[in-house]
Coordinates of C-alpha atoms in Angstrom, one line a residue:
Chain A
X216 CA 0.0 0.0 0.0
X217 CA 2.9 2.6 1.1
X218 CA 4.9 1.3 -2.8
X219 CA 1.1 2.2 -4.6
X220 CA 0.6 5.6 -2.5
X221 CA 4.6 6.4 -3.3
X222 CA 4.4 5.6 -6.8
X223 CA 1.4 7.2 -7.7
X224 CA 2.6 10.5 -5.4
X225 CA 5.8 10.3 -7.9
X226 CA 3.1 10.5 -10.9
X227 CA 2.3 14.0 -9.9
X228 CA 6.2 14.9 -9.1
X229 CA 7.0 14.1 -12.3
X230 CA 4.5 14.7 -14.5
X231 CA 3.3 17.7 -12.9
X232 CA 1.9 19.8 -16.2
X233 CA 0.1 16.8 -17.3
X234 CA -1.6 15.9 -13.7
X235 CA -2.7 19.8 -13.8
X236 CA -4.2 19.3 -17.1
X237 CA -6.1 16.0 -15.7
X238 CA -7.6 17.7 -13.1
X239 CA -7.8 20.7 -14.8
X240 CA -10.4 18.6 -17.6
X241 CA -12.1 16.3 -14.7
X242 CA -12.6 20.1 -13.2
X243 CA -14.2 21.6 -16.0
X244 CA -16.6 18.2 -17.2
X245 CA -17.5 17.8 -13.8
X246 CA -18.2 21.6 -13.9
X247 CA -20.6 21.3 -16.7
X248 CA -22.0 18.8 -15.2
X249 CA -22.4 20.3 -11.8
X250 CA -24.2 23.5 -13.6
X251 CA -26.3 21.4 -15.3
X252 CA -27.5 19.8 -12.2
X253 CA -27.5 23.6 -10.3
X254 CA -30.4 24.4 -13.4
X255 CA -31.8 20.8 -12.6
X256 CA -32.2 21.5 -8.8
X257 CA -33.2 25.3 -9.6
X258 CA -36.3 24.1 -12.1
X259 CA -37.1 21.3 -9.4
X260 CA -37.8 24.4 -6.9
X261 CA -39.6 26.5 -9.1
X262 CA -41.7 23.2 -9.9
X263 CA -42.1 22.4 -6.4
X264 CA -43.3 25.7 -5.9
X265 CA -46.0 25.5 -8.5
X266 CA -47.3 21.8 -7.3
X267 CA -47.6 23.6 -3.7
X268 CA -50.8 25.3 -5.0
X269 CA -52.6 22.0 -6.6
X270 CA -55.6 22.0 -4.4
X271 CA -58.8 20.4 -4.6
X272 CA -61.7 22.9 -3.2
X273 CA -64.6 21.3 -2.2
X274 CA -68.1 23.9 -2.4
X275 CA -70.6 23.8 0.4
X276 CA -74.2 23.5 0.0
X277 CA -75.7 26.6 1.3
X278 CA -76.7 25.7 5.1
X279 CA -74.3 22.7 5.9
X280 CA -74.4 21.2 9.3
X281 CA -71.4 22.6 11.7
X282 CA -70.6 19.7 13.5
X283 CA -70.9 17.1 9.9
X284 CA -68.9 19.3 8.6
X285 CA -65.8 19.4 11.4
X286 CA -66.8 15.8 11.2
X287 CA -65.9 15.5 7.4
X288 CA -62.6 17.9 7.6
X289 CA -61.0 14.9 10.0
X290 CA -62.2 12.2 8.1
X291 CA -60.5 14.2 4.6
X292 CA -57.1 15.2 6.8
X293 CA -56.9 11.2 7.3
X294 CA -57.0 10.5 3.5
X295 CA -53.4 9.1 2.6
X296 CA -53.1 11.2 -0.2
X297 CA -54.2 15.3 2.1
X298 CA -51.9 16.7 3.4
X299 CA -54.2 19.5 5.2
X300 CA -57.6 20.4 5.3
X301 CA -59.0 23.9 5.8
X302 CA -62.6 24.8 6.2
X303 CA -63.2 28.5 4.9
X304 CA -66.3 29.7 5.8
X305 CA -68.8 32.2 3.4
X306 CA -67.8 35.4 5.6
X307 CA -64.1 33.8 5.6
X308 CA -64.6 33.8 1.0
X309 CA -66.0 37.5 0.9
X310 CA -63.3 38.9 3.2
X311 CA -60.8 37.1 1.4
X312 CA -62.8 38.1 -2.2
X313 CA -62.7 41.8 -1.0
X314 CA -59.3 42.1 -0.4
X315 CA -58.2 40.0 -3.5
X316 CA -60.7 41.3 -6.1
X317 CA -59.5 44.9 -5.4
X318 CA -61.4 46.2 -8.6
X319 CA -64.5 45.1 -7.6
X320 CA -64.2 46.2 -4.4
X321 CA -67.2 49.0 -4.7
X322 CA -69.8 46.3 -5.6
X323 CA -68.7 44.0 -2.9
X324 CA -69.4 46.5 -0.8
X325 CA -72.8 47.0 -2.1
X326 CA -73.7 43.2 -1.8
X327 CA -77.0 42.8 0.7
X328 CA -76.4 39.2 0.5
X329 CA -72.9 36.9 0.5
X330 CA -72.7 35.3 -2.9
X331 CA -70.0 33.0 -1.6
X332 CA -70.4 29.3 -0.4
X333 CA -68.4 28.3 2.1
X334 CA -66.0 25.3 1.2
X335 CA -63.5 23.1 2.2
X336 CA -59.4 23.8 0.4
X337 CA -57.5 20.6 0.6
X338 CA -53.8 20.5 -0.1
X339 CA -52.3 17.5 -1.1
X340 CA -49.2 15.9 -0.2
X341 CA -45.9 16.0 -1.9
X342 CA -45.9 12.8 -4.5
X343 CA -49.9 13.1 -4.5
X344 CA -49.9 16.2 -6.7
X345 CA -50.8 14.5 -10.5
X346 CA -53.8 14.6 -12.3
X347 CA -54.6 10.6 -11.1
X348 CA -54.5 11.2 -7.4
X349 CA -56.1 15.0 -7.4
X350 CA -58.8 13.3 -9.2
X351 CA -59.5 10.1 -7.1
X352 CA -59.8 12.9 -4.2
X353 CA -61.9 15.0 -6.1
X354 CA -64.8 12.2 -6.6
X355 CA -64.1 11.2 -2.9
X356 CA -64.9 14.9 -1.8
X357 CA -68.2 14.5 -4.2
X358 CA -69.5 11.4 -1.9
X359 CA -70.2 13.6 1.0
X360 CA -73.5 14.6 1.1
X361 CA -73.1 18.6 1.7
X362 CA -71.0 19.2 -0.7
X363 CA -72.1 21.0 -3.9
X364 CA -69.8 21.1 -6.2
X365 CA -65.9 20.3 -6.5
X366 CA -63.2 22.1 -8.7
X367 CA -59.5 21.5 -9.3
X368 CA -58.5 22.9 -12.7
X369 CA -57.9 19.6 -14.4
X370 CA -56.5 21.4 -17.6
X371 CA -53.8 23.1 -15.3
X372 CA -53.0 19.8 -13.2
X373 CA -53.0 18.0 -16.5
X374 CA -50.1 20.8 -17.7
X375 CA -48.3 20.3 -14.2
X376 CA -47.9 16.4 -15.4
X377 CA -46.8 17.0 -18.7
X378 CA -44.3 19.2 -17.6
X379 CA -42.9 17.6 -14.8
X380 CA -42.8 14.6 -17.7
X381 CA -40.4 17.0 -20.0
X382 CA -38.7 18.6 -17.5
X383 CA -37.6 14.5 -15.7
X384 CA -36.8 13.4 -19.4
X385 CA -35.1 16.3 -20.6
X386 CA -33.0 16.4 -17.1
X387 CA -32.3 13.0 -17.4
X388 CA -31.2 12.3 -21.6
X389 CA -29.6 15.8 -21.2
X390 CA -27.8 14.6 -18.3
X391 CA -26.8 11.4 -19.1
X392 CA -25.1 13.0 -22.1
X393 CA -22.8 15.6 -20.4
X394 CA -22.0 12.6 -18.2
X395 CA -21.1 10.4 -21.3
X396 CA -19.3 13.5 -22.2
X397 CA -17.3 14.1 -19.0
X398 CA -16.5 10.1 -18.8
X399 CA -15.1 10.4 -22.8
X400 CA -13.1 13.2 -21.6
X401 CA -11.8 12.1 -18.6
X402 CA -11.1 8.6 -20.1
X403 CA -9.2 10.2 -22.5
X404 CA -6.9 12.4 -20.2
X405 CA -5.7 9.5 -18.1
X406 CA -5.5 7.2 -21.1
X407 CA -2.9 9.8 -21.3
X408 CA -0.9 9.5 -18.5
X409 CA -1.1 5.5 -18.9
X410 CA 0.7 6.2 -22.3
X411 CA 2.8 8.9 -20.8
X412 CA 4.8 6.0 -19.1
X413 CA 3.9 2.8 -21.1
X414 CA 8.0 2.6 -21.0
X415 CA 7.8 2.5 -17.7
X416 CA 4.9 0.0 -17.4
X417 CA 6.8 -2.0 -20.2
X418 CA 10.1 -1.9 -17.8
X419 CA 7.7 -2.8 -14.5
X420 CA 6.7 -6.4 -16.3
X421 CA 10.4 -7.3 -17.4
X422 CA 11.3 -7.5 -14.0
X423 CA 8.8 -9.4 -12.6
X424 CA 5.9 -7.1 -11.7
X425 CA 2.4 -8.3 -11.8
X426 CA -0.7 -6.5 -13.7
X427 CA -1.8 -6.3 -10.3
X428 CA 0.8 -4.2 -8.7
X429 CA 1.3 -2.2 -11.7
X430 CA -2.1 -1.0 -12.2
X431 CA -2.7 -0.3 -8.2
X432 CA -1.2 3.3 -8.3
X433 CA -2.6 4.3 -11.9
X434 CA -6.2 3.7 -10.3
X435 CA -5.2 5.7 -7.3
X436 CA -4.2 8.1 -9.3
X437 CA -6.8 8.3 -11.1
X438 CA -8.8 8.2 -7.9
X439 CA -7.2 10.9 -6.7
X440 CA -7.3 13.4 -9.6
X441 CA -11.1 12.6 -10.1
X442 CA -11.1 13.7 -6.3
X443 CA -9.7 16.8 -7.0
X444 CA -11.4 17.5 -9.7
X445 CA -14.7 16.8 -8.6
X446 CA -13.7 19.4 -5.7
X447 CA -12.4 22.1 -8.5
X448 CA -15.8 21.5 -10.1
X449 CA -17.9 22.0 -6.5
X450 CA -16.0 25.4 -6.3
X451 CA -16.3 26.6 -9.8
X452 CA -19.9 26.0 -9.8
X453 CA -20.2 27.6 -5.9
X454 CA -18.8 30.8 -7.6
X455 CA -21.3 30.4 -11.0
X456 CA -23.8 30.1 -8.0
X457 CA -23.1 33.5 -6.4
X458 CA -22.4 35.1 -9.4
X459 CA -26.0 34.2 -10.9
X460 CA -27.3 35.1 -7.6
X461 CA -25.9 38.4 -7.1
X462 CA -26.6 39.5 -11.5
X463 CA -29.4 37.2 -12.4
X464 CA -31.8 35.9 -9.8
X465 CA -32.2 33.9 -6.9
X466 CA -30.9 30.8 -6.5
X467 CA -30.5 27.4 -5.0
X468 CA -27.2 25.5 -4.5
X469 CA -26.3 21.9 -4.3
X470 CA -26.4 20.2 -0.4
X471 CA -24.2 18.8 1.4
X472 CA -25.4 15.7 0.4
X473 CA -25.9 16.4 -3.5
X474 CA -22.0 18.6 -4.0
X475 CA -20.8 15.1 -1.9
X476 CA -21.8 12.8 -4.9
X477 CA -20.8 15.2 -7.3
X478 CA -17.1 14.9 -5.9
X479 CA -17.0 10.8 -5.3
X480 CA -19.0 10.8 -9.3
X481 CA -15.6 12.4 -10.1
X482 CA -13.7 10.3 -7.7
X483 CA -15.5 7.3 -9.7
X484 CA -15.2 8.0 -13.0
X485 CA -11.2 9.1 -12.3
X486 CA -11.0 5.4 -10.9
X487 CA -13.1 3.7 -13.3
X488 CA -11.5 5.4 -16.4
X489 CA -7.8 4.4 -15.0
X490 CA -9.3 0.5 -14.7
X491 CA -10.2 0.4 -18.1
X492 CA -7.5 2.7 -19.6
X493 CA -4.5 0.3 -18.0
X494 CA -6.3 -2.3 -18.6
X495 CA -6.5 -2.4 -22.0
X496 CA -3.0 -1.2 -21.9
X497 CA -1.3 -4.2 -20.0
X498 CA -3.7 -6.6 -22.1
X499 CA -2.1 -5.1 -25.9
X500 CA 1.1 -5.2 -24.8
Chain B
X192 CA 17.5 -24.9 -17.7
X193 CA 15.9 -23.7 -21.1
X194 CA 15.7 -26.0 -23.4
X195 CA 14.1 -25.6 -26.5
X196 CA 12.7 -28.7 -28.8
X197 CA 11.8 -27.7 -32.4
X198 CA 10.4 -24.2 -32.0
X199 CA 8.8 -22.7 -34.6
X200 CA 7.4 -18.9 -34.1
X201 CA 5.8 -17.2 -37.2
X202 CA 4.5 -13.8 -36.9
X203 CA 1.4 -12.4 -38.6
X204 CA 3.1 -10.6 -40.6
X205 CA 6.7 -10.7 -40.4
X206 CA 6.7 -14.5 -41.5
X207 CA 8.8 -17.1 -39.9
X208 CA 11.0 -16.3 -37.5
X209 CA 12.2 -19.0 -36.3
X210 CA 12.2 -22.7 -37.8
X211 CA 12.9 -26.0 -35.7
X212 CA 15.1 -24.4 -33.2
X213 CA 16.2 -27.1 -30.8
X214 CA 19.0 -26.4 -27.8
X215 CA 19.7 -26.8 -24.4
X216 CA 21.2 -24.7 -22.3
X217 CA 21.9 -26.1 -18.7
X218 CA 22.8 -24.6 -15.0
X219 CA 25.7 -22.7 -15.0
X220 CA 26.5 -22.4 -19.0
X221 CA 27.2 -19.5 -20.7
X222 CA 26.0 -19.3 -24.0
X223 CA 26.6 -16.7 -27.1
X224 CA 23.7 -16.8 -29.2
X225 CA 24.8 -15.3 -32.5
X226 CA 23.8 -14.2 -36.1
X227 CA 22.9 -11.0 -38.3
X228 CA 20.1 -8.6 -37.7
X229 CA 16.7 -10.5 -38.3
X230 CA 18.3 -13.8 -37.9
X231 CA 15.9 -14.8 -35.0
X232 CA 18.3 -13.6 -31.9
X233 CA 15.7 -11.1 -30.1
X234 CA 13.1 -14.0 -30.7
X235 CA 15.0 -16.5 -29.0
X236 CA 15.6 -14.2 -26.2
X237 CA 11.7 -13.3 -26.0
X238 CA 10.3 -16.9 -25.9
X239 CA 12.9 -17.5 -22.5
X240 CA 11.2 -14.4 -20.8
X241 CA 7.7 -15.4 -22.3
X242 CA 7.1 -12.2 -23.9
X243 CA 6.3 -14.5 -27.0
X244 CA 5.1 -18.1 -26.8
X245 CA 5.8 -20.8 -29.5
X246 CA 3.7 -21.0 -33.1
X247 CA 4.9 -24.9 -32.2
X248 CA 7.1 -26.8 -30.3
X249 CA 8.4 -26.8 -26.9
X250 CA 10.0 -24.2 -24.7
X251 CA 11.0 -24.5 -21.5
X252 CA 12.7 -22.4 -18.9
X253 CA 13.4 -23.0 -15.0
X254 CA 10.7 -25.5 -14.7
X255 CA 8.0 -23.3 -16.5
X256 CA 6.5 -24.6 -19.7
X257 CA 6.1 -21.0 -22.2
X258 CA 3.4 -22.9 -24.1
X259 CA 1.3 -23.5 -21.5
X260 CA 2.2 -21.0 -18.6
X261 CA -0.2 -19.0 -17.5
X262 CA -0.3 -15.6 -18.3
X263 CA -0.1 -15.0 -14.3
X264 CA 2.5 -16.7 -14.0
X265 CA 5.0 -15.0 -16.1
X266 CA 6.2 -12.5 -13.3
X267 CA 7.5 -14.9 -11.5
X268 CA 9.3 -16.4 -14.4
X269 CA 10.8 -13.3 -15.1
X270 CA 11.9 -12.8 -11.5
X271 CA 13.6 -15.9 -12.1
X272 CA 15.4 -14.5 -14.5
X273 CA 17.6 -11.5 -15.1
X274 CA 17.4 -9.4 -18.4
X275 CA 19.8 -6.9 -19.7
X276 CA 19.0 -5.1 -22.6
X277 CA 21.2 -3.2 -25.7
X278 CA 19.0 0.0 -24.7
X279 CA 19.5 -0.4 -20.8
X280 CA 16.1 0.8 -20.3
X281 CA 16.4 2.5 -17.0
X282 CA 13.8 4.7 -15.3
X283 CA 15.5 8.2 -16.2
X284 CA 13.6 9.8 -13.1
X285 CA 15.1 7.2 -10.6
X286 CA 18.6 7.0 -9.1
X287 CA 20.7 4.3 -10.1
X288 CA 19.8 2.8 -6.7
X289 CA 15.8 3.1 -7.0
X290 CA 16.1 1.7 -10.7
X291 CA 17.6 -1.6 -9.4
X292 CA 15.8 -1.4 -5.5
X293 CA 12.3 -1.1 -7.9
X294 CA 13.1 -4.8 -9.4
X295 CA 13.0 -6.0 -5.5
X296 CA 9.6 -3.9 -4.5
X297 CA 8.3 -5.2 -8.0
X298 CA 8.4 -8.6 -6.0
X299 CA 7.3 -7.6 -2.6
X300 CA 10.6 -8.2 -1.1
X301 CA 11.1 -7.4 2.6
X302 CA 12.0 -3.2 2.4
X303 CA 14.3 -3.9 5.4
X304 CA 16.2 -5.9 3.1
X305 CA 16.5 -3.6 0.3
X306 CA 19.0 -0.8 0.4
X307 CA 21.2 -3.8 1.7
X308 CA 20.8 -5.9 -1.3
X309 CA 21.2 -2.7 -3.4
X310 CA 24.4 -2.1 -2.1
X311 CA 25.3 -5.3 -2.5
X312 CA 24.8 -5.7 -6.6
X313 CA 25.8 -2.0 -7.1
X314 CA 29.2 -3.1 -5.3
X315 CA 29.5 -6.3 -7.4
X316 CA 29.4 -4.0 -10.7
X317 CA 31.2 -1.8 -9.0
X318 CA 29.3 1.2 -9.0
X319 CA 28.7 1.2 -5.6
X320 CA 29.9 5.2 -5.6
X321 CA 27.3 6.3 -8.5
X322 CA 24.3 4.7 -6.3
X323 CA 22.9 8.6 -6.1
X324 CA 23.1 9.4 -9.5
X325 CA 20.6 9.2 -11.9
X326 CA 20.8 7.5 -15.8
X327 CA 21.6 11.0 -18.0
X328 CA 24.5 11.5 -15.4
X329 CA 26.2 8.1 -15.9
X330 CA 28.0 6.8 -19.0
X331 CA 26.8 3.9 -21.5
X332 CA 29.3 1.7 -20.0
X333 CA 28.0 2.6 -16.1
X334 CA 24.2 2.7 -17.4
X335 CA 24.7 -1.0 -18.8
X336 CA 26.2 -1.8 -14.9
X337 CA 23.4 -0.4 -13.3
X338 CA 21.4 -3.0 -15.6
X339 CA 23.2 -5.7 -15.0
X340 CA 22.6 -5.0 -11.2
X341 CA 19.1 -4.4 -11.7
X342 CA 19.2 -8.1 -13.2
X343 CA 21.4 -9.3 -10.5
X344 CA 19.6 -8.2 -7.7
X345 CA 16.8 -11.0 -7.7
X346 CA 19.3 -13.6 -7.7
X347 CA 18.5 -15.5 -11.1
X348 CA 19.5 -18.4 -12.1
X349 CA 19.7 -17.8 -15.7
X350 CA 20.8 -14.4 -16.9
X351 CA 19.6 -13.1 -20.5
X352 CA 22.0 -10.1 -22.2
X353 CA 20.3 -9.1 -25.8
X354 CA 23.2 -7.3 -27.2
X355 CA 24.5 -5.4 -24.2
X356 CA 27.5 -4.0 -25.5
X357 CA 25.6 -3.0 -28.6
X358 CA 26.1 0.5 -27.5
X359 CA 28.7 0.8 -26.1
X360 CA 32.4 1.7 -27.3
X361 CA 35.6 -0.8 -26.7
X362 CA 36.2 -0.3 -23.7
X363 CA 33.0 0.0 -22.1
X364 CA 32.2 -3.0 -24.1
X365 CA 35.0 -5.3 -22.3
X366 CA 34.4 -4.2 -18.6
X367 CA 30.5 -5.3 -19.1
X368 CA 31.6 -8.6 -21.1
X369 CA 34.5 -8.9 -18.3
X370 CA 31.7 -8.5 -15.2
X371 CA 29.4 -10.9 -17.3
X372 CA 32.1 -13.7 -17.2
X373 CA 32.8 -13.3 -13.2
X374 CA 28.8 -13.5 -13.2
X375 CA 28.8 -16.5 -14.8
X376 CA 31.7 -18.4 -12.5
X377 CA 29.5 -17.3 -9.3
X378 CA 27.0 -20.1 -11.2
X379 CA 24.7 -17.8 -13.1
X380 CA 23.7 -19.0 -16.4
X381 CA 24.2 -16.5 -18.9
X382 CA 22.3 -16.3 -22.6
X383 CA 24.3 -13.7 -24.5
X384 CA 23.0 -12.4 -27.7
X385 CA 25.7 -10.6 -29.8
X386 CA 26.7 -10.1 -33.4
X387 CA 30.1 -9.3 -32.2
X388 CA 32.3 -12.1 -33.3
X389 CA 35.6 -10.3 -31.9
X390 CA 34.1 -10.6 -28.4
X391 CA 32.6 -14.4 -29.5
X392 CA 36.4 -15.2 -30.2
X393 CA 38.0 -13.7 -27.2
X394 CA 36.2 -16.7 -24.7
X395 CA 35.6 -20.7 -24.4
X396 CA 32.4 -20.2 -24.5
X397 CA 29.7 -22.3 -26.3
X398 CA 28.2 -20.6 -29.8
X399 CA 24.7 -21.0 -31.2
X400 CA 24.4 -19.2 -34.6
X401 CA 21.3 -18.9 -36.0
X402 CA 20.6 -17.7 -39.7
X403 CA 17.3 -16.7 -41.1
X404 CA 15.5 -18.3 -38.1
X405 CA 17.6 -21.6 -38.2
X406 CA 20.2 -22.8 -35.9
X407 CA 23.1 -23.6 -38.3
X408 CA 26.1 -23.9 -35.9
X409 CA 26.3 -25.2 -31.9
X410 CA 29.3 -25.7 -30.9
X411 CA 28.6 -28.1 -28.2
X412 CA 26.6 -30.4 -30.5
X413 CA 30.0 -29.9 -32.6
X414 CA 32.2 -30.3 -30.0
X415 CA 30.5 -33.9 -28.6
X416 CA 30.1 -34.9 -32.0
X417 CA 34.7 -34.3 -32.6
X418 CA 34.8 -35.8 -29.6
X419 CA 33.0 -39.4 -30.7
X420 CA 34.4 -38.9 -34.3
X421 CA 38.0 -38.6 -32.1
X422 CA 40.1 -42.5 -32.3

């Protein structure tokens, strides 16, 4: 283990320009990457934020009963699917009418009698918000007796789906390509260095080494510059981050969690690409 | 030792390169294997050390069989053996001392023992002083030492030279010749691979000559076969 660590320390001592470029190109693909996972995350928020207001709003017959109808708001909180239940009475609708409908303020004032049935606004859990499950809830909220009518603006649930549909495909072909990319890349840069001293690895097998020992420090190596790199990457995008947040907009960054893969994904793909690259080295010559 | 029983090797494209070579060398023998350019020396040399195997026929070297060794065994054929080449082909970023202490990590030997058996083979070449320096500061003649220590310093039994003095002037050329001689009477086996007949000449030692991939003179075969013809 010490000989592996030494040897592939003496990689970067002696082929320093060439271990800054292999970083320097993890860095960069990773980086790509990494900002195309920053607009990933970002659209997932701005989605999120629109499937927070899927609701299902459930209209009261005029005169419902009080107590049937605390009765009913449990029995809807306990549905698998609701995530809360709120009961908004028909003073609760023209206060909130008045202050929302400010241009028609003047005849709401002028109203002798409240328009407005009361209802019953039921937000759905996270996972619950497509078309399928708002509408099983929907024809649920019919079955109780008291209620009139129920509304949750299929057509705009309908959109929700189709572009939470786009947005996972495109995220995930668009993705998988910049990752094809950064692995072609990468593979390529150590395929490099594995050429860089093929003399040497020619040398190591005339006296006796084994495939074994002589590909342990290349996929350290690799290892190690995919490490690096993947950390390069998790600061280059950091400042892309605060620089879009300060010109352009608001903005969300990776996690702990999330900037953590990103730098073992580099990590991996420096190992995997040395595996393969030596590989096929020690197995043509 | 090695003994080889009507080897053929073709390659794709380069044809036959050798045809119904059959020799033996044993423990302790030290053997010139000579011929022109092309004439099959390098091949020879390359079937012992397993870098090639056999188109047909039989090689076999320290209890290994080159036809049917597998390919995980081959290091530890090799560490068997020691292999000096014309180009030296020494690490240029390592010290005299790393290039032949690598050959002994390459094995997994005991790094207590190293520097010690460093010292030792650099001594035996005697460039014991130049331990410290590296390739670009040592001359041909001192680069080929540092070789020939790298290929001591496992201990082989059989020790392979393709063309070692090939680069090297006069008298460069006899101090490597001279120190692969005393190797030889410490009981190492030595397969020399030369075109230089003026070195061939100057020692007793037995001569295989091939030509065009055939062996066309062995002086031992020769020799036993005076000796019957002798009254």
């Amino acid at each position: 283990m010490n000989l592996t660590f030494r040897e592939a320390m003496l990689t970067f001592k002696r082929a320093p320009l060439l271990s800054v470029l292999s970083v320097t190109t993890i860095a960069f693909s990773l980086f790509v990457l990494g900002l195309f996972g920053l607009v990933v995350i970002n659209l997932q928020d701005a989605l999120h934020g629109v499937e927070e207001r899927v609701e299902v709003v459930a209209y009261l017959l005029p005169g419902a009963p009080i107590e049937a109808t605390a009765q009913a708001l449990k029995d809807i909180e306990a549905f698998p699917e609701v995530q809360s239940a709120t009961y908004v009475s028909e003073d609760d609708a023209l206060a909130r009418a008045r202050a929302e409908l400010v241009e028609l303020r003047d005849v709401m004032q002028e109203l002798e009698r409240n328009p407005l049935p009361a209802s019953v606004e039921v937000k759905l859990k996270p996972g619950f918000r497509d078309t399928d499950h708002v509408a099983a809830v929907a024809e649920r909220l019919r079955g109780f007796g008291f209620v009139d009518d129920v509304r949750f603006g299929r057509d705009w649930v309908e959109k929700l789906d189709r572009l939470r549909g786009l947005a996972a495909a495109v995220g995930i072909v668009v993705g998988a390509a910049f990752a094809v990319v950064a692995i072609i890349i990468i593979g390529t840069t150590i395929r490099m260095a594995v050429l860089q001293r093929s003399r040497e690895i020619a040398i190591m097998r005339l006296v006796g080494a084994t495939d074994g020992f002589i590909r342990r420090p290349f996929l350290l190596q690799g290892a190690i510059k995919g490490l690096l790199g993947g950390m390069v990457a998790i600061g280059l995008s950091f400042a892309a981050y605060l620089l879009i947040n300060r010109y352009l907009l608001q903005s969300a960054f990776f996690n702990q969690e999330q900037a953590a893969a990103i730098v073992a994904f580099g990590a991996l793909i420096g190992l995997v690409g040395s595996a393969m690259s030596v590989g096929r080295h020690l197995k043509r010559v | 030792m090695i003994k080889f029983t009507n080897v053929f090797k073709a390659f794709p494209k380069g044809g036959l390169a050798l045809k119904d070579v059959s020799f033996h060398v044993a423990k302790g023998e030290f053997a010139f294997l000579t011929g022109h350019s092309g004439a099959g020396k390098s091949t020879v040399m390359k079937l012992i050390y397993a870098e090639e195997r056999p188109t047909s026929g039989d090689v076999r070297v320290s209890g290994y069989d080159v036809n049917e060794m597998r390919p995980r065994d081959v290091p530890l054929l090799r560490r068997k053996l020691g292999i000096v080449f014309q180009d030296f082909r020494l690490l240029e970023d390592r010290t005299a001392e790393e290039n032949v202490a690598f050959a002994l990590e390459v094995t997994g030997a005991r790094s207590s023992t190293i520097a010690a058996r460093v010292m030792r083979v650099l001594t035996q070449v005697g460039l014991a002083a130049k331990a410290q320096a590296y390739p670009r500061e040592l001359s041909g003649g001192e680069q080929q030492r540092v070789a020939i220590a790298r290929a001591l310093v496992n201990e082989p039994t059989v020790l392979l030279a393709d063309e070692p003095t090939g680069n090297l002037d006069e008298r460069a050329t006899r101090g490597v010749f001279q120190l692969l001689r005393d190797i030889n009477a410490s009981g190492t086996a030595v397969v020399m691979a030369t075109h230089d007949l003026d070195l061939v000449r100057q020692a007793p030692y037995r001569v295989i000559e091939l030509q065009e991939g055939a062996l066309v003179y062995d002086s031992a075969v020769d020799e036993a076969r005076d000796q019957a013809a002798a009254p």
